[in-house]
Tab-separated table of C-alpha atoms in Angstrom:
chain	number	residue	atom	x	y	z
C	1	ALA	CA	0.123	0.026	0.014
C	2	GLN	CA	0.570	3.731	-0.586
C	3	ARG	CA	1.972	5.329	2.415
C	4	VAL	CA	3.681	8.636	3.064
C	5	THR	CA	4.950	9.907	6.723
C	6	GLN	CA	6.180	13.119	7.585
C	7	PRO	CA	7.620	12.731	11.285
C	8	GLU	CA	7.844	16.427	12.422
C	9	LYS	CA	4.090	18.317	13.044
C	10	LEU	CA	5.823	21.434	13.885
C	11	LEU	CA	9.527	22.215	13.412
C	12	SER	CA	10.636	25.833	14.045
C	13	VAL	CA	13.560	27.223	12.987
C	14	PHE	CA	15.525	31.214	12.916
C	15	LYS	CA	15.442	32.946	9.846
C	16	GLY	CA	18.364	32.394	8.336
C	17	ALA	CA	18.842	28.952	9.279
C	18	PRO	CA	18.829	25.773	7.074
C	19	VAL	CA	15.657	23.963	7.137
C	20	GLU	CA	15.042	20.341	6.189
C	21	LEU	CA	11.341	18.875	6.106
C	22	LYS	CA	11.581	15.132	6.155
C	23	CYS	CA	9.307	12.832	4.098
C	24	ASN	CA	9.545	8.971	3.863
C	25	TYR	CA	7.259	6.769	1.588
C	26	SER	CA	6.596	3.168	0.985
C	27	TYR	CA	5.024	2.184	-2.739
C	28	SER	CA	6.055	-0.809	-4.382
C	29	GLY	CA	6.064	0.971	-7.947
C	30	SER	CA	7.912	3.610	-9.407
C	31	PRO	CA	6.500	6.801	-7.568
C	32	GLU	CA	6.413	10.488	-8.473
C	33	LEU	CA	6.721	12.519	-5.272
C	34	PHE	CA	5.649	16.332	-4.970
C	35	TRP	CA	5.701	19.160	-2.146
C	36	TYR	CA	2.537	20.740	-1.488
C	37	VAL	CA	2.496	24.094	0.402
C	38	GLN	CA	-0.310	26.068	1.846
C	39	TYR	CA	0.445	29.344	3.429
C	40	SER	CA	-2.040	30.914	5.804
C	41	ARG	CA	-5.493	31.674	4.258
C	42	GLN	CA	-4.223	30.473	0.932
C	43	ARG	CA	-5.030	27.153	-0.976
C	44	LEU	CA	-2.659	24.184	-1.258
C	45	GLN	CA	-0.363	24.723	-4.140
C	46	LEU	CA	1.978	22.536	-5.521
C	47	LEU	CA	5.690	23.784	-4.504
C	48	LEU	CA	7.952	21.083	-6.486
C	49	ARG	CA	8.010	18.150	-7.731
C	50	HIS	CA	11.023	15.155	-8.185
C	51	ILE	CA	10.562	14.607	-11.651
C	52	SER	CA	11.079	18.033	-12.800
C	53	ARG	CA	14.490	18.652	-10.538
C	54	GLU	CA	13.877	22.129	-9.977
C	55	SER	CA	14.877	24.881	-7.129
C	56	ILE	CA	11.452	27.113	-6.367
C	57	LYS	CA	11.799	29.621	-3.669
C	58	GLY	CA	15.269	28.289	-2.623
C	59	PHE	CA	13.584	24.809	-2.067
C	60	THR	CA	14.936	21.377	-3.478
C	61	ALA	CA	14.232	17.880	-2.753
C	62	ASP	CA	15.887	14.890	-3.928
C	63	LEU	CA	14.367	11.587	-4.161
C	64	ASN	CA	16.375	8.774	-2.519
C	65	LYS	CA	14.949	5.619	-3.203
C	66	GLY	CA	16.954	3.370	-1.823
C	67	GLU	CA	16.120	5.651	1.873
C	68	THR	CA	12.675	6.070	0.187
C	69	SER	CA	12.879	9.708	1.287
C	70	PHE	CA	11.900	13.170	-0.555
C	71	HIS	CA	13.225	15.409	2.158
C	72	LEU	CA	12.690	19.164	1.575
C	73	LYS	CA	15.690	21.838	1.921
C	74	LYS	CA	16.265	25.267	2.077
C	75	PRO	CA	19.693	26.282	2.939
C	76	PHE	CA	18.334	30.088	4.551
C	77	ALA	CA	14.652	29.883	6.014
C	78	GLN	CA	12.864	33.076	5.688
C	79	GLU	CA	9.935	34.540	7.412
C	80	GLU	CA	7.737	34.054	4.301
C	81	ASP	CA	8.694	30.342	4.217
C	82	SER	CA	6.015	29.747	7.197
C	83	ALA	CA	2.984	27.311	6.081
C	84	MET	CA	2.039	24.045	6.240
C	85	TYR	CA	4.089	21.552	4.042
C	86	TYR	CA	2.859	18.235	2.691
C	87	CYS	CA	4.448	15.467	0.896
C	88	ALA	CA	2.506	13.510	-1.012
C	89	LEU	CA	2.958	10.549	-3.632
C	90	SER	CA	1.568	9.167	-7.111
C	91	GLY	CA	2.136	6.219	-8.441
C	92	PHE	CA	2.429	6.418	-12.789
C	93	ASP	CA	-0.476	4.025	-12.430
C	94	TYR	CA	-3.166	5.767	-10.317
C	95	GLY	CA	-3.968	9.041	-12.190
C	96	GLN	CA	-4.629	11.841	-10.125
C	97	ASN	CA	-5.096	9.297	-7.032
C	98	PHE	CA	-2.539	11.227	-4.581
C	99	VAL	CA	-1.502	9.980	-0.819
C	100	PHE	CA	-0.754	12.731	1.196
C	101	GLY	CA	1.257	12.917	4.356
C	102	PRO	CA	0.070	14.384	7.487
C	103	GLY	CA	1.988	17.467	6.776
C	104	THR	CA	4.607	19.732	8.986
C	105	ARG	CA	4.029	23.110	10.184
C	106	LEU	CA	6.932	25.399	9.368
C	107	SER	CA	7.253	28.381	11.831
C	108	VAL	CA	10.481	30.625	10.415
C	109	LEU	CA	11.198	32.584	13.600
C	110	PRO	CA	12.653	36.618	13.389
U	1	LYS	CA	-7.961	32.716	-15.828
U	2	ALA	CA	-10.436	32.260	-12.651
U	3	GLY	CA	-9.390	29.599	-10.071
U	4	VAL	CA	-11.016	26.888	-9.084
U	5	THR	CA	-14.062	27.474	-7.410
U	6	GLN	CA	-16.056	25.599	-5.092
U	7	THR	CA	-19.589	26.125	-3.887
U	8	PRO	CA	-21.296	26.597	-1.046
U	9	ARG	CA	-18.073	27.466	1.184
U	10	TYR	CA	-20.030	26.259	4.687
U	11	LEU	CA	-22.232	24.153	4.925
U	12	ILE	CA	-24.047	22.761	7.932
U	13	LYS	CA	-26.225	19.402	8.258
U	14	THR	CA	-27.652	16.892	10.710
U	15	ARG	CA	-27.105	13.493	10.837
U	16	GLY	CA	-29.241	11.299	8.391
U	17	GLN	CA	-29.467	14.031	5.803
U	18	GLN	CA	-27.374	14.487	2.350
U	19	VAL	CA	-25.364	16.957	1.030
U	20	THR	CA	-24.190	18.022	-2.487
U	21	LEU	CA	-21.054	19.572	-3.172
U	22	SER	CA	-19.836	21.536	-6.270
U	23	CYS	CA	-16.618	22.185	-7.804
U	24	SER	CA	-15.911	24.504	-10.886
U	25	PRO	CA	-12.262	23.417	-12.663
U	26	ILE	CA	-10.051	26.046	-14.355
U	27	SER	CA	-11.478	26.526	-17.951
U	28	GLY	CA	-9.693	23.798	-20.313
U	29	HIS	CA	-9.151	21.715	-16.981
U	30	ARG	CA	-10.552	18.234	-17.643
U	31	SER	CA	-9.755	16.548	-14.520
U	32	VAL	CA	-11.333	17.003	-11.031
U	33	SER	CA	-10.457	14.951	-8.147
U	34	TRP	CA	-11.612	15.370	-4.904
U	35	TYR	CA	-10.441	15.416	-1.140
U	36	GLN	CA	-11.490	15.086	2.584
U	37	GLN	CA	-9.523	16.651	4.940
U	38	THR	CA	-9.658	16.228	8.738
U	39	PRO	CA	-7.446	17.440	11.540
U	40	GLY	CA	-7.093	13.163	12.588
U	41	GLN	CA	-6.549	11.526	8.923
U	42	GLY	CA	-5.354	14.559	6.918
U	43	LEU	CA	-5.932	14.457	2.998
U	44	GLN	CA	-7.674	11.572	1.777
U	45	PHE	CA	-8.472	10.695	-1.894
U	46	LEU	CA	-11.821	10.307	-2.594
U	47	PHE	CA	-12.226	10.058	-6.697
U	48	GLU	CA	-10.969	11.279	-9.936
U	49	TYR	CA	-13.451	12.008	-12.575
U	50	PHE	CA	-11.889	12.916	-16.245
U	51	SER	CA	-14.270	13.329	-19.096
U	52	GLU	CA	-17.306	12.611	-17.228
U	53	THR	CA	-15.958	9.067	-15.971
U	54	GLN	CA	-14.780	8.103	-13.056
U	55	ARG	CA	-11.102	7.085	-13.153
U	56	ASN	CA	-9.751	6.586	-9.770
U	57	LYS	CA	-11.704	6.087	-6.387
U	58	GLY	CA	-10.265	6.085	-2.628
U	59	ASN	CA	-11.225	4.198	0.238
U	60	PHE	CA	-14.216	5.534	0.935
U	61	PRO	CA	-17.806	4.126	1.620
U	62	GLY	CA	-20.591	3.982	-1.354
U	63	ARG	CA	-22.061	7.170	0.422
U	64	PHE	CA	-19.479	9.070	-1.315
U	65	SER	CA	-20.364	9.759	-4.617
U	66	GLY	CA	-19.417	12.083	-7.800
U	67	ARG	CA	-20.080	12.800	-11.359
U	68	GLN	CA	-18.768	15.126	-14.078
U	69	PHE	CA	-20.553	17.105	-16.604
U	70	SER	CA	-20.282	17.960	-20.121
U	71	ASN	CA	-18.616	21.169	-18.958
U	72	SER	CA	-16.216	19.520	-16.543
U	73	ARG	CA	-17.821	21.081	-13.490
U	74	SER	CA	-18.531	18.142	-10.771
U	75	GLU	CA	-20.598	17.277	-7.736
U	76	MET	CA	-19.814	15.016	-5.079
U	77	ASN	CA	-22.883	13.642	-3.209
U	78	VAL	CA	-22.921	12.617	0.397
U	79	SER	CA	-25.907	10.618	1.665
U	80	THR	CA	-26.939	9.304	5.489
U	81	LEU	CA	-24.606	11.751	6.414
U	82	GLU	CA	-22.812	10.717	9.813
U	83	LEU	CA	-20.529	13.157	12.596
U	84	GLY	CA	-17.404	11.986	11.353
U	85	ASP	CA	-18.228	13.084	7.577
U	86	SER	CA	-17.424	16.693	9.041
U	87	ALA	CA	-14.445	17.959	7.118
U	88	LEU	CA	-12.980	20.439	4.821
U	89	TYR	CA	-13.754	18.799	1.054
U	90	LEU	CA	-11.137	19.810	-1.371
U	91	CYS	CA	-11.663	20.093	-5.157
U	92	ALA	CA	-8.704	19.834	-7.739
U	93	SER	CA	-8.408	20.403	-11.265
U	94	SER	CA	-5.699	19.731	-13.438
U	95	LEU	CA	-5.556	19.573	-17.742
U	96	ALA	CA	-5.728	16.164	-17.894
U	97	SER	CA	-5.481	12.876	-15.737
U	98	GLY	CA	-2.086	11.489	-15.108
U	99	SER	CA	0.258	12.598	-11.966
U	100	HIS	CA	2.348	15.024	-14.220
U	101	ASN	CA	-0.691	17.227	-14.540
U	102	GLU	CA	0.049	19.985	-12.201
U	103	GLN	CA	-3.207	19.969	-9.611
U	104	PHE	CA	-4.999	23.252	-8.910
U	105	PHE	CA	-6.823	23.171	-5.474
U	106	GLY	CA	-9.764	24.950	-4.694
U	107	PRO	CA	-10.668	26.767	-1.344
U	108	GLY	CA	-12.817	24.074	-0.203
U	109	THR	CA	-16.345	23.799	1.279
U	110	ARG	CA	-16.195	23.000	4.911
U	111	LEU	CA	-19.128	20.779	5.730
U	112	THR	CA	-20.477	20.275	9.674
U	113	VAL	CA	-22.337	17.466	10.460
U	114	LEU	CA	-24.530	17.947	13.685
């Protein structure tokens, strides 16, 4: 069965500090991994996906199939990064059937 | 382009009643997915519709159903409401089915079952 875990419910860091949001998954096939973000009073939106290997707002994430992880990283956190972050998985065979992790609330302190 | 819209935004029902939620996708998008979000279970996939056909279904009882119209608008119906159905119901649209198509989420409908 597909499953996504995010071990931290809340992560607090100071502005300018590095940040890493952890995501682990279980899936028997070839997964596609995503990070979604929800800023306060805004809609859930796509932050990045592993297949495009891009950096958005300074965030990067590398898919590690050996460790079944897709951790989100940013070298220098900004206050505007404070938000709820969700890791999500989709199998290529599953259309838009996404499995979301429970989410991590990132709080960047001044 | 206008974003995904959902109506109503808030709804209060009592146990045993039924409810219909509506989702209008972004113009040109043909795939609509529905999710239930609760504090306890997080975001859970309900179903996806593409070209008026249900393409995927999550692990929810048959009380949860949906449909999609020829203009891609979608409705979700929950019959015989239970207290546990209280949740935020999110709709997302994408150009086509397939996980490589970015999903755009609506603001959600907050359903409260008393």
